[in-house]
Short mmCIF file of C-alpha atoms and ligand atoms in Angstrom, two decimals:
data_model
loop_
_atom_site.label_atom_id
_atom_site.label_comp_id
_atom_site.label_asym_id
_atom_site.label_seq_id
_atom_site.Cartn_x
_atom_site.Cartn_y
_atom_site.Cartn_z
CA UNK A 1 18.16 27.20 3.30
CA UNK A 2 19.52 24.47 5.58
CA UNK A 3 18.56 20.82 5.06
CA UNK A 4 16.57 20.82 8.25
CA UNK A 5 14.55 23.86 7.30
CA UNK A 6 13.80 22.50 3.86
CA UNK A 7 12.61 19.19 5.29
CA UNK A 8 10.51 20.85 7.96
CA UNK A 9 8.93 23.06 5.40
CA UNK A 10 8.09 20.09 3.14
CA UNK A 11 6.44 18.20 6.01
CA UNK A 12 4.53 21.28 7.07
CA UNK A 13 3.43 21.87 3.50
CA UNK A 14 2.19 18.28 3.22
CA UNK A 15 0.18 18.64 6.44
CA UNK A 16 -1.24 21.92 5.17
CA UNK A 17 -2.08 20.20 1.87
CA UNK A 18 -4.10 17.58 3.75
CA UNK A 19 -6.14 20.03 5.81
CA UNK A 20 -6.60 22.74 3.20
CA UNK A 21 -7.41 20.13 0.55
CA UNK A 22 -10.07 18.49 2.75
CA UNK A 23 -11.52 21.87 3.65
CA UNK A 24 -11.58 23.01 0.00
CA UNK A 25 -13.33 19.77 -1.00
CA UNK A 26 -16.04 20.32 1.61
CA UNK A 27 -16.56 23.97 0.66
CA UNK A 28 -16.75 23.20 -3.07
CA UNK A 29 -19.13 20.33 -2.42
CA UNK A 30 -21.39 22.72 -0.51
CA UNK A 31 -21.41 25.19 -3.42
CA UNK A 32 -22.16 22.38 -5.92
CA UNK A 33 -25.82 22.56 -4.89
CA UNK A 34 -26.10 26.33 -4.97
CA UNK A 35 -26.16 29.11 -7.57
CA UNK A 36 -22.35 28.97 -7.93
CA UNK A 37 -22.48 25.34 -9.00
CA UNK A 38 -20.75 25.88 -12.30
CA UNK A 39 -17.79 27.66 -10.68
CA UNK A 40 -17.51 24.88 -8.09
CA UNK A 41 -17.71 22.32 -10.86
CA UNK A 42 -14.93 24.00 -12.81
CA UNK A 43 -12.77 24.16 -9.72
CA UNK A 44 -13.37 20.45 -9.15
CA UNK A 45 -12.22 19.82 -12.71
CA UNK A 46 -8.96 21.65 -11.94
CA UNK A 47 -8.56 19.70 -8.70
CA UNK A 48 -9.24 16.49 -10.57
CA UNK A 49 -6.54 17.27 -13.11
CA UNK A 50 -4.14 18.01 -10.22
CA UNK A 51 -4.99 14.66 -8.55
CA UNK A 52 -4.51 12.75 -11.79
CA UNK A 53 -1.20 14.47 -12.52
CA UNK A 54 0.13 13.62 -9.06
CA UNK A 55 -1.11 10.02 -9.13
CA UNK A 56 0.41 9.63 -12.60
CA UNK A 57 3.71 11.07 -11.38
CA UNK A 58 3.77 8.54 -8.53
CA UNK A 59 2.82 5.67 -10.86
CA UNK A 60 5.49 6.84 -13.29
CA UNK A 61 8.08 6.14 -10.60
CA UNK A 62 6.88 2.63 -9.81
CA UNK A 63 8.38 0.66 -12.69
CA UNK A 64 11.80 2.34 -12.64
CA UNK A 65 11.96 2.08 -8.84
CA UNK A 66 10.83 -1.56 -8.71
CA UNK A 67 12.95 -2.73 -11.63
CA UNK A 68 16.16 -0.88 -10.78
CA UNK A 69 16.04 -1.55 -7.04
CA UNK A 70 15.29 -5.25 -7.44
CA UNK A 71 18.06 -5.81 -9.99
CA UNK A 72 20.40 -3.78 -7.80
CA UNK A 73 19.26 -5.55 -4.62
CA UNK A 74 19.51 -9.04 -6.14
CA UNK A 75 22.98 -8.19 -7.39
CA UNK A 76 24.11 -7.52 -3.86
CA UNK A 77 22.51 -10.75 -2.65
CA UNK A 78 25.03 -12.61 -4.82
CA UNK A 79 24.57 -15.88 -2.96
CA UNK A 80 21.51 -17.58 -4.47
CA UNK A 81 21.05 -19.60 -1.25
CA UNK A 82 20.77 -16.34 0.73
CA UNK A 83 18.31 -15.01 -1.83
CA UNK A 84 16.20 -18.16 -1.48
CA UNK A 85 16.27 -17.86 2.31
CA UNK A 86 15.22 -14.21 2.23
CA UNK A 87 12.44 -15.05 -0.26
CA UNK A 88 11.16 -17.92 1.90
CA UNK A 89 11.12 -15.81 5.07
CA UNK A 90 9.43 -12.88 3.32
CA UNK A 91 6.73 -14.99 1.71
CA UNK A 92 6.20 -16.95 4.95
CA UNK A 93 5.66 -13.78 7.01
CA UNK A 94 3.39 -12.27 4.36
CA UNK A 95 1.23 -15.38 4.33
CA UNK A 96 1.07 -15.90 8.11
CA UNK A 97 0.22 -12.25 8.88
CA UNK A 98 -2.55 -12.28 6.27
CA UNK A 99 -4.07 -15.45 7.74
CA UNK A 100 -3.89 -13.89 11.23
CA UNK A 101 -5.50 -10.69 9.90
CA UNK A 102 -8.46 -12.32 8.19
CA UNK A 103 -9.03 -14.72 11.11
CA UNK A 104 -9.21 -11.86 13.61
CA UNK A 105 -11.56 -10.01 11.26
CA UNK A 106 -13.92 -12.96 10.91
CA UNK A 107 -13.96 -13.75 14.63
CA UNK A 108 -14.76 -10.13 15.56
CA UNK A 109 -17.44 -9.88 12.85
CA UNK A 110 -19.07 -13.13 13.99
CA UNK A 111 -19.13 -11.92 17.61
CA UNK A 112 -20.35 -8.37 16.91
CA UNK A 113 -22.64 -9.28 14.01
CA UNK A 114 -22.67 -6.01 12.00
CA UNK A 115 -25.10 -7.41 9.40
CA UNK A 116 -27.56 -9.06 11.80
CA UNK A 117 -31.17 -7.92 11.50
CA UNK A 118 -30.85 -6.44 8.00
CA UNK A 119 -33.00 -9.33 6.63
CA UNK A 120 -32.23 -8.73 2.98
CA UNK A 121 -33.35 -10.92 0.14
CA UNK A 122 -31.15 -11.68 -2.79
CA UNK A 123 -32.09 -9.95 -6.02
CA UNK A 124 -29.59 -9.31 -8.75
CA UNK A 125 -28.74 -5.63 -8.33
CA UNK A 126 -25.02 -5.60 -8.50
CA UNK A 127 -23.20 -6.44 -11.71
CA UNK A 128 -20.37 -8.87 -11.13
CA UNK A 129 -17.11 -7.01 -11.63
CA UNK A 130 -14.45 -8.61 -13.79
CA UNK A 131 -11.85 -10.42 -11.70
CA UNK A 132 -9.13 -12.69 -13.04
CA UNK A 133 -9.29 -16.35 -11.97
CA UNK A 134 -6.58 -17.18 -9.42
CA UNK A 135 -5.19 -20.01 -11.61
CA UNK A 136 -4.58 -17.49 -14.36
CA UNK A 137 -2.87 -15.09 -11.96
CA UNK A 138 -0.54 -17.83 -10.71
CA UNK A 139 0.40 -19.18 -14.11
CA UNK A 140 1.16 -15.72 -15.46
CA UNK A 141 3.74 -14.73 -12.85
CA UNK A 142 6.57 -15.50 -15.28
CA UNK A 143 6.43 -13.05 -18.17
CA UNK A 144 6.68 -14.32 -21.73
CA UNK A 145 7.74 -10.82 -22.71
CA UNK A 146 9.44 -8.69 -20.04
CA UNK A 147 9.12 -5.52 -22.12
CA UNK A 148 5.36 -6.09 -22.41
CA UNK A 149 5.24 -6.68 -18.64
CA UNK A 150 6.81 -3.27 -18.12
CA UNK A 151 4.54 -1.64 -20.67
CA UNK A 152 1.52 -3.14 -18.93
CA UNK A 153 2.86 -2.28 -15.47
CA UNK A 154 2.52 -5.89 -14.31
CA UNK A 155 4.40 -5.72 -11.00
CA UNK A 156 4.75 -9.45 -10.30
CA UNK A 157 6.12 -10.17 -13.77
CA UNK A 158 8.55 -7.25 -13.48
CA UNK A 159 9.70 -8.49 -10.06
CA UNK A 160 10.34 -12.03 -11.39
CA UNK A 161 12.25 -10.77 -14.43
CA UNK A 162 14.30 -8.34 -12.33
CA UNK A 163 15.28 -11.14 -9.91
CA UNK A 164 16.40 -13.40 -12.77
CA UNK A 165 18.32 -10.55 -14.37
CA UNK A 166 19.98 -9.64 -11.06
CA UNK A 167 21.05 -13.26 -10.49
CA UNK A 168 22.41 -13.54 -14.04
CA UNK A 169 24.40 -10.31 -13.76
CA UNK A 170 25.81 -11.54 -10.45
CA UNK A 171 26.76 -14.92 -11.97
CA UNK A 172 28.40 -13.28 -14.99
CA UNK A 173 31.08 -11.92 -12.63
CA UNK A 174 33.76 -9.61 -13.97
CA UNK A 175 32.33 -9.57 -17.48
CA UNK A 176 29.23 -7.80 -16.17
CA UNK A 177 31.16 -5.15 -14.23
CA UNK A 178 29.96 -2.37 -16.57
CA UNK A 179 26.32 -3.40 -16.03
CA UNK A 180 26.84 -3.52 -12.26
CA UNK A 181 28.17 0.04 -12.42
CA UNK A 182 25.26 1.03 -14.63
CA UNK A 183 22.74 -0.24 -12.06
CA UNK A 184 24.65 1.54 -9.26
CA UNK A 185 24.19 4.79 -11.19
CA UNK A 186 20.59 4.06 -12.11
CA UNK A 187 19.83 3.37 -8.47
CA UNK A 188 21.15 6.79 -7.46
CA UNK A 189 19.29 8.49 -10.33
CA UNK A 190 15.99 6.81 -9.47
CA UNK A 191 16.36 7.92 -5.84
CA UNK A 192 16.75 11.53 -7.00
CA UNK A 193 13.76 11.14 -9.30
CA UNK A 194 11.69 10.16 -6.27
CA UNK A 195 12.97 13.19 -4.35
CA UNK A 196 11.99 15.50 -7.22
CA UNK A 197 8.42 14.15 -7.34
CA UNK A 198 8.18 14.47 -3.55
CA UNK A 199 8.57 18.21 -3.93
CA UNK A 200 5.19 18.17 -5.66
CA UNK A 201 3.60 16.14 -2.87
CA UNK A 202 1.96 19.01 -0.92
CA UNK A 203 0.11 20.23 -4.02
CA UNK A 204 -0.78 16.72 -5.21
CA UNK A 205 -2.06 15.77 -1.77
CA UNK A 206 -4.10 18.99 -1.61
CA UNK A 207 -5.88 17.98 -4.84
CA UNK A 208 -6.32 14.36 -3.76
CA UNK A 209 -7.88 15.38 -0.45
CA UNK A 210 -10.24 17.88 -2.11
CA UNK A 211 -11.35 15.16 -4.51
CA UNK A 212 -11.76 12.57 -1.78
CA UNK A 213 -13.94 14.90 0.28
CA UNK A 214 -16.12 15.40 -2.76
CA UNK A 215 -16.68 11.68 -3.35
CA UNK A 216 -16.88 10.33 0.18
CA UNK A 217 -20.44 10.08 1.41
CA UNK A 218 -20.11 10.89 5.09
CA UNK A 219 -23.84 10.22 5.57
CA UNK A 220 -23.43 6.66 4.25
CA UNK A 221 -21.21 5.87 7.21
CA UNK A 222 -24.05 6.32 9.67
CA UNK A 223 -26.10 3.64 7.91
CA UNK A 224 -23.26 1.19 7.89
CA UNK A 225 -21.72 2.42 11.11
CA UNK A 226 -21.24 -0.96 12.77
CA UNK A 227 -19.66 -2.55 9.70
CA UNK A 228 -17.44 0.49 9.24
CA UNK A 229 -16.32 0.51 12.89
CA UNK A 230 -15.65 -3.25 12.97
CA UNK A 231 -13.41 -3.04 9.88
CA UNK A 232 -11.71 0.08 11.20
CA UNK A 233 -11.16 -1.45 14.66
CA UNK A 234 -9.63 -4.65 13.28
CA UNK A 235 -7.44 -2.67 10.86
CA UNK A 236 -6.08 -0.59 13.73
CA UNK A 237 -5.63 -3.73 15.86
CA UNK A 238 -3.65 -5.44 13.11
CA UNK A 239 -1.44 -2.42 12.65
CA UNK A 240 -0.71 -1.57 16.27
CA UNK A 241 -1.06 -4.86 18.12
CA UNK A 242 -0.23 -7.67 15.67
CA UNK A 243 2.62 -5.80 14.01
CA UNK A 244 3.74 -4.33 17.34
CA UNK A 245 3.98 -7.82 18.90
CA UNK A 246 5.82 -9.27 15.89
CA UNK A 247 8.33 -6.42 15.96
CA UNK A 248 8.85 -6.87 19.69
CA UNK A 249 9.29 -10.64 19.34
CA UNK A 250 11.47 -10.80 16.25
CA UNK A 251 13.49 -7.57 16.16
CA UNK A 252 15.12 -5.05 18.46
CA UNK A 253 12.94 -2.35 16.95
CA UNK A 254 10.89 -0.27 19.41
CA UNK A 255 7.31 -0.44 18.10
CA UNK A 256 6.48 3.15 19.17
CA UNK A 257 9.46 4.57 17.29
CA UNK A 258 8.64 2.30 14.33
CA UNK A 259 5.14 3.73 14.05
CA UNK A 260 6.46 7.30 14.38
CA UNK A 261 8.75 6.62 11.45
CA UNK A 262 5.81 5.42 9.36
CA UNK A 263 4.09 8.82 9.59
CA UNK A 264 5.04 10.28 6.19
CA UNK A 265 4.52 7.02 4.36
CA UNK A 266 1.07 6.68 5.92
CA UNK A 267 0.11 10.12 4.59
CA UNK A 268 0.87 8.84 1.09
CA UNK A 269 -0.86 5.48 1.45
CA UNK A 270 -3.89 7.14 3.03
CA UNK A 271 -4.30 9.84 0.41
CA UNK A 272 -3.45 7.73 -2.66
CA UNK A 273 -5.16 4.46 -1.50
CA UNK A 274 -2.50 2.67 -3.48
CA UNK A 275 0.28 0.46 -2.11
CA UNK A 276 1.79 0.54 -5.54
CA UNK A 277 1.97 4.30 -5.88
CA UNK A 278 3.42 4.44 -2.35
CA UNK A 279 6.35 2.08 -3.17
CA UNK A 280 8.94 4.87 -3.62
CA UNK A 281 8.01 6.38 -0.23
CA UNK A 282 7.86 2.95 1.45
CA UNK A 283 11.35 2.12 0.16
CA UNK A 284 12.63 5.44 1.43
CA UNK A 285 11.01 4.84 4.84
CA UNK A 286 12.42 1.36 5.47
CA UNK A 287 15.92 2.14 4.24
CA UNK A 288 16.59 5.73 5.28
CA UNK A 289 14.33 5.94 8.34
CA UNK A 290 14.39 2.36 9.67
CA UNK A 291 17.91 1.32 8.62
CA UNK A 292 16.91 -1.78 6.65
CA UNK A 293 19.61 -2.57 4.06
CA UNK A 294 18.78 -1.66 0.48
CA UNK A 295 19.07 -5.26 -0.68
CA UNK A 296 16.45 -6.53 1.77
CA UNK A 297 14.16 -3.54 1.13
CA UNK A 298 14.50 -3.94 -2.62
CA UNK A 299 13.16 -7.46 -2.33
CA UNK A 300 10.54 -7.18 0.41
CA UNK A 301 8.86 -3.85 -0.42
CA UNK A 302 7.93 -4.19 -4.11
CA UNK A 303 6.87 -7.80 -3.51
CA UNK A 304 4.84 -6.83 -0.44
CA UNK A 305 3.15 -3.94 -2.22
CA UNK A 306 1.96 -6.42 -4.81
CA UNK A 307 0.98 -9.47 -2.78
CA UNK A 308 0.86 -8.57 0.92
CA UNK A 309 -2.51 -7.00 1.67
CA UNK A 310 -3.47 -7.72 5.27
CA UNK A 311 -5.81 -4.73 5.39
CA UNK A 312 -7.57 -5.88 2.25
CA UNK A 313 -7.93 -9.43 3.62
CA UNK A 314 -9.46 -8.02 6.82
CA UNK A 315 -12.07 -6.09 4.80
CA UNK A 316 -12.82 -9.13 2.64
CA UNK A 317 -13.25 -11.44 5.65
CA UNK A 318 -15.49 -9.03 7.56
CA UNK A 319 -17.49 -8.08 4.45
CA UNK A 320 -18.20 -11.76 3.75
CA UNK A 321 -19.50 -12.32 7.28
CA UNK A 322 -21.48 -9.06 7.10
CA UNK A 323 -23.17 -10.06 3.83
CA UNK A 324 -23.96 -13.56 5.10
CA UNK A 325 -25.60 -12.03 8.18
CA UNK A 326 -27.47 -9.37 6.19
CA UNK A 327 -28.95 -12.03 3.86
CA UNK A 328 -29.52 -14.55 6.68
CA UNK A 329 -27.35 -17.16 4.98
CA UNK A 330 -25.58 -18.94 7.85
CA UNK A 331 -21.99 -20.05 7.30
CA UNK A 332 -20.59 -23.27 8.76
CA UNK A 333 -17.13 -23.69 10.33
CA UNK A 334 -16.07 -25.22 7.04
CA UNK A 335 -17.30 -22.09 5.21
CA UNK A 336 -15.39 -19.84 7.58
CA UNK A 337 -12.18 -21.79 6.96
CA UNK A 338 -12.87 -21.46 3.25
CA UNK A 339 -13.32 -17.69 3.68
CA UNK A 340 -9.95 -17.48 5.50
CA UNK A 341 -8.16 -19.20 2.63
CA UNK A 342 -10.12 -17.43 -0.10
CA UNK A 343 -9.61 -13.97 1.41
CA UNK A 344 -5.89 -14.74 1.77
CA UNK A 345 -5.67 -15.74 -1.90
CA UNK A 346 -7.90 -12.85 -3.00
CA UNK A 347 -5.75 -10.33 -1.14
CA UNK A 348 -2.64 -11.77 -2.80
CA UNK A 349 -4.36 -11.35 -6.16
CA UNK A 350 -5.44 -7.79 -5.33
CA UNK A 351 -3.39 -5.21 -7.20
CA UNK A 352 -2.01 -2.39 -5.06
CA UNK A 353 -4.27 0.24 -6.60
CA UNK A 354 -7.45 1.90 -5.29
CA UNK A 355 -10.63 -0.15 -4.83
CA UNK A 356 -9.40 -3.44 -6.29
CA UNK A 357 -9.95 -5.19 -2.95
CA UNK A 358 -13.70 -4.80 -3.33
CA UNK A 359 -13.58 -6.28 -6.85
CA UNK A 360 -11.69 -9.33 -5.57
CA UNK A 361 -14.33 -9.69 -2.84
CA UNK A 362 -16.70 -10.81 -5.60
CA UNK A 363 -14.58 -13.93 -6.05
CA UNK A 364 -14.75 -14.78 -2.34
CA UNK A 365 -18.53 -14.30 -2.21
CA UNK A 366 -19.08 -16.38 -5.31
CA UNK A 367 -17.00 -19.29 -4.06
CA UNK A 368 -18.78 -19.33 -0.69
CA UNK A 369 -22.18 -19.09 -2.39
CA UNK A 370 -23.16 -15.64 -1.12
CA UNK A 371 -24.98 -13.04 -3.25
CA UNK A 372 -22.40 -10.93 -5.06
CA UNK A 373 -24.83 -7.99 -5.12
CA UNK A 374 -24.15 -7.73 -1.37
CA UNK A 375 -21.10 -5.70 -2.41
CA UNK A 376 -23.47 -2.85 -3.25
CA UNK A 377 -24.31 -2.65 0.47
CA UNK A 378 -20.80 -1.71 1.49
CA UNK A 379 -19.64 0.14 -1.59
CA UNK A 380 -20.51 3.58 -0.22
CA UNK A 381 -18.08 3.32 2.69
CA UNK A 382 -15.39 1.43 0.83
CA UNK A 383 -13.51 4.49 -0.43
CA UNK A 384 -12.77 5.60 3.10
CA UNK A 385 -11.93 2.10 4.31
CA UNK A 386 -9.64 1.68 1.29
CA UNK A 387 -7.53 4.59 2.56
CA UNK A 388 -7.10 2.91 5.95
CA UNK A 389 -6.58 -0.63 4.69
CA UNK A 390 -3.94 0.53 2.21
CA UNK A 391 -2.11 2.09 5.16
CA UNK A 392 -2.23 -1.25 6.98
CA UNK A 393 -1.03 -3.01 3.83
CA UNK A 394 2.09 -0.88 3.52
CA UNK A 395 2.85 -0.92 7.25
CA UNK A 396 2.77 -4.74 7.05
CA UNK A 397 5.39 -4.58 4.31
CA UNK A 398 7.64 -2.37 6.44
CA UNK A 399 7.21 -4.61 9.50
CA UNK A 400 8.17 -7.66 7.42
CA UNK A 401 11.19 -5.83 5.96
CA UNK A 402 12.39 -5.12 9.53
CA UNK A 403 11.84 -8.72 10.71
CA UNK A 404 13.61 -10.24 7.68
CA UNK A 405 16.42 -7.68 7.88
CA UNK A 406 16.92 -8.35 11.60
CA UNK A 407 17.14 -12.10 11.05
CA UNK A 408 19.76 -11.55 8.32
CA UNK A 409 21.74 -8.99 10.34
CA UNK A 410 20.80 -6.42 7.70
CA UNK A 411 19.29 -3.67 9.84
CA UNK A 412 21.34 -0.74 11.07
CA UNK A 413 20.00 -0.04 14.56
CA UNK A 414 21.96 3.18 14.78
CA UNK A 415 19.80 4.52 11.97
CA UNK A 416 16.63 3.03 13.41
CA UNK A 417 17.24 4.43 16.88
CA UNK A 418 17.87 7.93 15.56
CA UNK A 419 14.40 9.55 15.52
CA UNK A 420 15.59 12.08 12.93
CA UNK A 421 17.27 9.57 10.58
CA UNK A 422 16.25 9.96 6.96
CA UNK A 423 14.26 13.08 7.65
CA UNK A 424 16.44 15.18 5.35
CA UNK A 425 16.38 12.65 2.53
CA UNK A 426 14.60 15.06 0.25
CA UNK A 427 17.23 17.77 0.07
CA UNK A 428 17.73 18.74 -3.51
CA UNK A 429 19.91 21.61 -4.50
CA UNK A 430 18.36 22.47 -7.82
CA UNK A 431 21.00 25.12 -8.48
CA UNK A 432 24.01 22.86 -8.24
CA UNK A 433 22.86 19.68 -9.85
CA UNK A 434 26.14 18.66 -11.47
CA UNK A 435 28.36 19.19 -8.43
CA UNK A 436 26.41 16.78 -6.27
CA UNK A 437 27.40 13.18 -5.74
N1 LIG B 501 -6.05 -0.02 -2.30
C1 LIG B 501 -5.44 -1.20 -1.77
C2 LIG B 501 -3.94 -1.12 -1.91
O1 LIG B 501 -3.44 -0.50 -2.81
C3 LIG B 501 -5.96 -2.46 -2.42
C4 LIG B 501 -7.42 -2.62 -2.08
O2 LIG B 501 -7.71 -3.20 -1.01
O3 LIG B 501 -8.27 -2.16 -2.83
O4 LIG B 501 -3.22 -1.64 -1.10
#
């Protein structure tokens, strides 16, 4: 089979997985209330196992991909000054875009007023979820034990250790040549590992979609329709307009082509609701499809998937305004400014896994003096919004990678301008493994 055919068939299979999975979920959910409930239940158990296996397979890739690509990327950024400059630009863009995101969210929510008229009174219904204090998060970014950091899957700690290791290998010069070669090989191996897992994507996505359609309460949306639409509208605005303008201003990337190239990655972020689990696909998208150099991608993507959560910040900002309106607790300008900074910090502290954004919202509400049980109001629609905000989160990472890469002359526009570039990245000839480079 030619490369093109194989790729086309994988994409088609993924699309089929989405639709058939969603349809299966709806059908099984229907039978859950009928005489065939036990069969439907058993089938849901199988689907659940399939979802867990696929999510685990994606998570399994995260630490090797993050660790190997950051060490490898830092190695190629041998000049520590260049590394510092790239880090400063990346962090700056992440911070500014998050502040823009939450500000737009708050302004729109204040104007539209999704919570007005609910007239709720505070009673303690919702148990405060555990969330780490921000001071603790900041002081633990440097690992005391890098092996423990890997065992615990602590992305920030792994990123910091990998950067230090990469710098040290670079500084060791000729004596570290063997290790440089080792990381070259590991980098190639990890890329193939990702390709192998991608072959399972259609089946994994089928199971995820079936599961999602079981848990999502479509009827809940109608109750919270205005809140849901405001969050959705601002998420789409951030993705298409804010990112589109930034790309237009700071790169030579055509926004329309950029968004087309995001398509496959968005399927993963949407179905997994996890920036973290999407890292391997995001890396593949920015390097092979958008032409961003591996060294810039290796730095911006894992970091962004851990700390850059514009979509999450939007939800947290709008949810805070919604809850204040629903409980008739007016917020002052000072409170709004506090919400902007708190939502920015909370989104940085949000791990790139499903539903953590809503847990971190508790911190924002507490600090502004709003009832934390207000979270219960929006919980029913959060699963669906999580899928969309995760997609915004990862698109923000890709946009930043392009902007930083452009400013460093590290984006290959020939690759970017080729609509088909990177499409055949998943060709694996399983019969001739040893002959391949
Ligand atoms: N699911 C989001 C992500 O992984 C985080 C969140 O907002 O819950 O990016």
